[in-house]
Amino acid sequence: MAEIKDPENTLILETTKGQVVIQLLPQVAPEHVARIKELAREKAYDGVVFHRVIDGFMAQTGDVQYGKQGGESFNPGRAGMGGSSKPDLKAEFSATSHIRGTCSMARSQNPNSANSQFFICFADAPWLNKQYSVWGQVIDGMDNVDNIKRGEPVRDPDSIVSARVAADV
């Protein structure tokens, strides 16, 4: 595993494909990082499927409303259409580039609509720069991200088994 220099700003995802370690970037998107940590600490991401995975582009997850296996509102047909009960976030666009391993918030057409969903880039995606709020970077386990099952929607999707802030582990 990668050396964790700042446990309070490191997210450990255990996925059905293996562990993914993400360095959080509070200096880039403080409110988005706070939301990711808040949802992780509530165990909201546990069991959430990767509902939209596009080869050569990104793996999207984080729908805690419709995408959480075992959750009361779990609906594979609606996964990707929900969020959390928390208010949407104001955009925190930055000069940080979307490169391989970048973690960024998903949103609707409204720039201030990010809530709980996020994606991890498989490859550089410069057209997303300054359009989506970057909040993290994979520092270990990108090979596990590469192995997530593809699809729009994904049949029998992979999922987040658990999401924890390293300081809490």
Short mmCIF file of C-alpha atoms in Angstrom, two decimals:
data_model
loop_
_atom_site.label_atom_id
_atom_site.label_comp_id
_atom_site.label_asym_id
_atom_site.label_seq_id
_atom_site.Cartn_x
_atom_site.Cartn_y
_atom_site.Cartn_z
CA MET A 1 0.00 0.00 0.00
CA ALA A 2 1.11 3.55 -0.69
CA GLU A 3 2.55 5.55 2.19
CA ILE A 4 -0.22 7.57 3.81
CA LYS A 5 1.21 10.96 4.73
CA ASP A 6 -2.06 12.61 5.87
CA PRO A 7 -4.51 10.03 7.28
CA GLU A 8 -7.23 12.66 7.84
CA ASN A 9 -7.13 13.43 4.11
CA THR A 10 -6.82 9.92 2.73
CA LEU A 11 -9.78 7.77 1.69
CA ILE A 12 -9.50 3.98 1.59
CA LEU A 13 -12.00 2.28 -0.70
CA GLU A 14 -12.35 -1.47 -0.40
CA THR A 15 -14.01 -2.52 -3.65
CA THR A 16 -15.09 -5.85 -5.05
CA LYS A 17 -11.91 -5.62 -7.18
CA GLY A 18 -9.54 -4.69 -4.33
CA GLN A 19 -8.32 -1.69 -2.37
CA VAL A 20 -8.07 1.84 -3.78
CA VAL A 21 -6.28 4.57 -1.80
CA ILE A 22 -7.21 8.16 -2.60
CA GLN A 23 -5.34 11.27 -1.48
CA LEU A 24 -7.98 13.90 -0.71
CA LEU A 25 -7.34 17.46 -1.89
CA PRO A 26 -8.93 19.85 0.65
CA GLN A 27 -6.78 22.72 -0.66
CA VAL A 28 -8.49 22.29 -4.08
CA ALA A 29 -12.11 21.53 -3.10
CA PRO A 30 -12.64 21.88 0.68
CA GLU A 31 -16.43 21.50 0.66
CA HIS A 32 -16.36 18.46 -1.64
CA VAL A 33 -13.66 16.78 0.46
CA ALA A 34 -15.72 17.49 3.59
CA ARG A 35 -18.78 15.85 1.95
CA ILE A 36 -16.83 12.75 0.85
CA LYS A 37 -15.43 12.34 4.37
CA GLU A 38 -18.83 12.95 5.97
CA LEU A 39 -20.51 10.29 3.80
CA ALA A 40 -17.62 7.85 4.33
CA ARG A 41 -17.82 8.32 8.09
CA GLU A 42 -21.58 7.67 7.95
CA LYS A 43 -20.79 4.47 5.97
CA ALA A 44 -23.11 5.81 3.27
CA TYR A 45 -20.85 4.58 0.45
CA ASP A 46 -20.68 1.00 1.75
CA GLY A 47 -22.36 -1.29 -0.79
CA VAL A 48 -22.75 1.39 -3.48
CA VAL A 49 -22.35 0.08 -7.04
CA PHE A 50 -20.24 1.43 -9.89
CA HIS A 51 -23.28 2.12 -12.08
CA ARG A 52 -21.63 3.78 -15.11
CA VAL A 53 -18.21 2.60 -16.26
CA ILE A 54 -16.91 3.71 -19.65
CA ASP A 55 -13.78 2.03 -20.98
CA GLY A 56 -10.96 4.51 -21.51
CA PHE A 57 -12.84 7.24 -19.64
CA MET A 58 -14.08 6.75 -16.08
CA ALA A 59 -15.85 4.66 -13.42
CA GLN A 60 -18.80 6.39 -11.72
CA THR A 61 -20.26 5.50 -8.32
CA GLY A 62 -21.58 7.19 -5.19
CA ASP A 63 -25.36 7.12 -5.63
CA VAL A 64 -26.16 6.44 -1.99
CA GLN A 65 -29.90 6.75 -2.66
CA TYR A 66 -30.54 4.26 -5.50
CA GLY A 67 -27.15 2.58 -5.88
CA LYS A 68 -26.62 1.18 -2.37
CA GLN A 69 -27.07 -2.59 -2.38
CA GLY A 70 -29.18 -3.59 0.59
CA GLY A 71 -30.41 -0.01 1.01
CA GLU A 72 -34.16 0.63 1.32
CA SER A 73 -34.26 2.54 -2.01
CA PHE A 74 -31.82 0.33 -3.96
CA ASN A 75 -32.93 0.23 -7.58
CA PRO A 76 -30.39 -0.87 -10.21
CA GLY A 77 -32.53 0.76 -12.91
CA ARG A 78 -32.33 4.15 -11.16
CA ALA A 79 -28.71 3.94 -9.92
CA GLY A 80 -27.06 7.15 -11.02
CA MET A 81 -30.19 9.27 -10.61
CA GLY A 82 -29.93 9.87 -6.88
CA GLY A 83 -27.71 11.44 -4.27
CA SER A 84 -27.81 11.79 -0.52
CA SER A 85 -30.23 13.61 1.78
CA LYS A 86 -27.66 16.40 2.11
CA PRO A 87 -27.89 19.64 0.09
CA ASP A 88 -26.13 19.91 -3.26
CA LEU A 89 -22.70 21.51 -3.27
CA LYS A 90 -21.59 24.74 -4.90
CA ALA A 91 -19.03 24.07 -7.65
CA GLU A 92 -15.36 24.22 -6.67
CA PHE A 93 -13.81 24.20 -10.13
CA SER A 94 -10.03 24.52 -10.16
CA ALA A 95 -6.97 24.40 -12.38
CA THR A 96 -6.33 20.81 -11.24
CA SER A 97 -6.35 18.61 -14.35
CA HIS A 98 -8.39 15.47 -14.87
CA ILE A 99 -5.66 12.87 -15.37
CA ARG A 100 -5.51 9.11 -14.83
CA GLY A 101 -6.63 8.45 -11.25
CA THR A 102 -8.33 11.81 -10.69
CA CYS A 103 -11.43 11.67 -8.48
CA SER A 104 -14.06 14.25 -9.32
CA MET A 105 -17.70 14.90 -8.47
CA ALA A 106 -20.44 13.91 -10.87
CA ARG A 107 -23.23 16.42 -11.40
CA SER A 108 -26.16 17.30 -13.66
CA GLN A 109 -26.08 20.16 -16.19
CA ASN A 110 -26.26 22.53 -13.22
CA PRO A 111 -22.66 23.20 -12.07
CA ASN A 112 -23.87 23.47 -8.46
CA SER A 113 -25.60 20.07 -8.36
CA ALA A 114 -22.84 17.75 -7.07
CA ASN A 115 -24.03 15.75 -4.07
CA SER A 116 -22.61 12.26 -3.42
CA GLN A 117 -21.77 10.75 -6.81
CA PHE A 118 -18.22 10.77 -8.08
CA PHE A 119 -16.04 9.25 -10.75
CA ILE A 120 -12.46 8.06 -11.10
CA CYS A 121 -10.73 8.74 -14.44
CA PHE A 122 -9.14 5.77 -16.26
CA ALA A 123 -7.22 8.19 -18.50
CA ASP A 124 -6.55 11.88 -18.98
CA ALA A 125 -9.81 13.77 -19.68
CA PRO A 126 -8.81 17.40 -20.32
CA TRP A 127 -12.29 18.35 -21.60
CA LEU A 128 -13.51 17.99 -18.00
CA ASN A 129 -11.01 20.53 -16.65
CA LYS A 130 -12.65 23.52 -14.92
CA GLN A 131 -16.06 21.85 -15.51
CA TYR A 132 -16.12 19.39 -12.60
CA SER A 133 -14.88 19.63 -9.00
CA VAL A 134 -11.71 17.56 -8.50
CA TRP A 135 -11.40 16.35 -4.89
CA GLY A 136 -8.86 13.52 -4.93
CA GLN A 137 -6.19 11.48 -6.68
CA VAL A 138 -5.69 7.71 -6.55
CA ILE A 139 -2.26 7.02 -5.04
CA ASP A 140 -2.54 3.22 -4.88
CA GLY A 141 -4.82 0.57 -6.38
CA MET A 142 -5.43 2.07 -9.81
CA ASP A 143 -4.99 -1.46 -11.19
CA ASN A 144 -8.10 -2.40 -9.18
CA VAL A 145 -10.01 0.53 -10.67
CA ASP A 146 -8.92 -0.68 -14.13
CA ASN A 147 -10.60 -4.04 -13.41
CA ILE A 148 -14.06 -2.63 -12.57
CA LYS A 149 -16.71 -4.11 -14.84
CA ARG A 150 -17.73 -1.82 -17.72
CA GLY A 151 -21.20 -0.79 -18.88
CA GLU A 152 -23.87 1.93 -19.10
CA PRO A 153 -25.57 0.62 -17.03
CA VAL A 154 -23.32 -2.14 -15.71
CA ARG A 155 -24.79 -5.64 -15.50
CA ASP A 156 -23.97 -7.28 -12.15
CA PRO A 157 -21.85 -4.24 -11.17
CA ASP A 158 -18.81 -4.08 -8.94
CA SER A 159 -19.24 -2.00 -5.80
CA ILE A 160 -17.61 -0.19 -2.92
CA VAL A 161 -17.47 -2.68 -0.05
CA SER A 162 -16.40 0.06 2.37
CA ALA A 163 -15.14 3.64 2.23
CA ARG A 164 -13.15 4.88 5.23
CA VAL A 165 -11.08 7.91 6.12
CA ALA A 166 -7.61 6.47 6.91
CA ALA A 167 -7.50 8.35 10.25
CA ASP A 168 -10.49 6.24 11.40
CA VAL A 169 -9.03 2.84 10.47
#
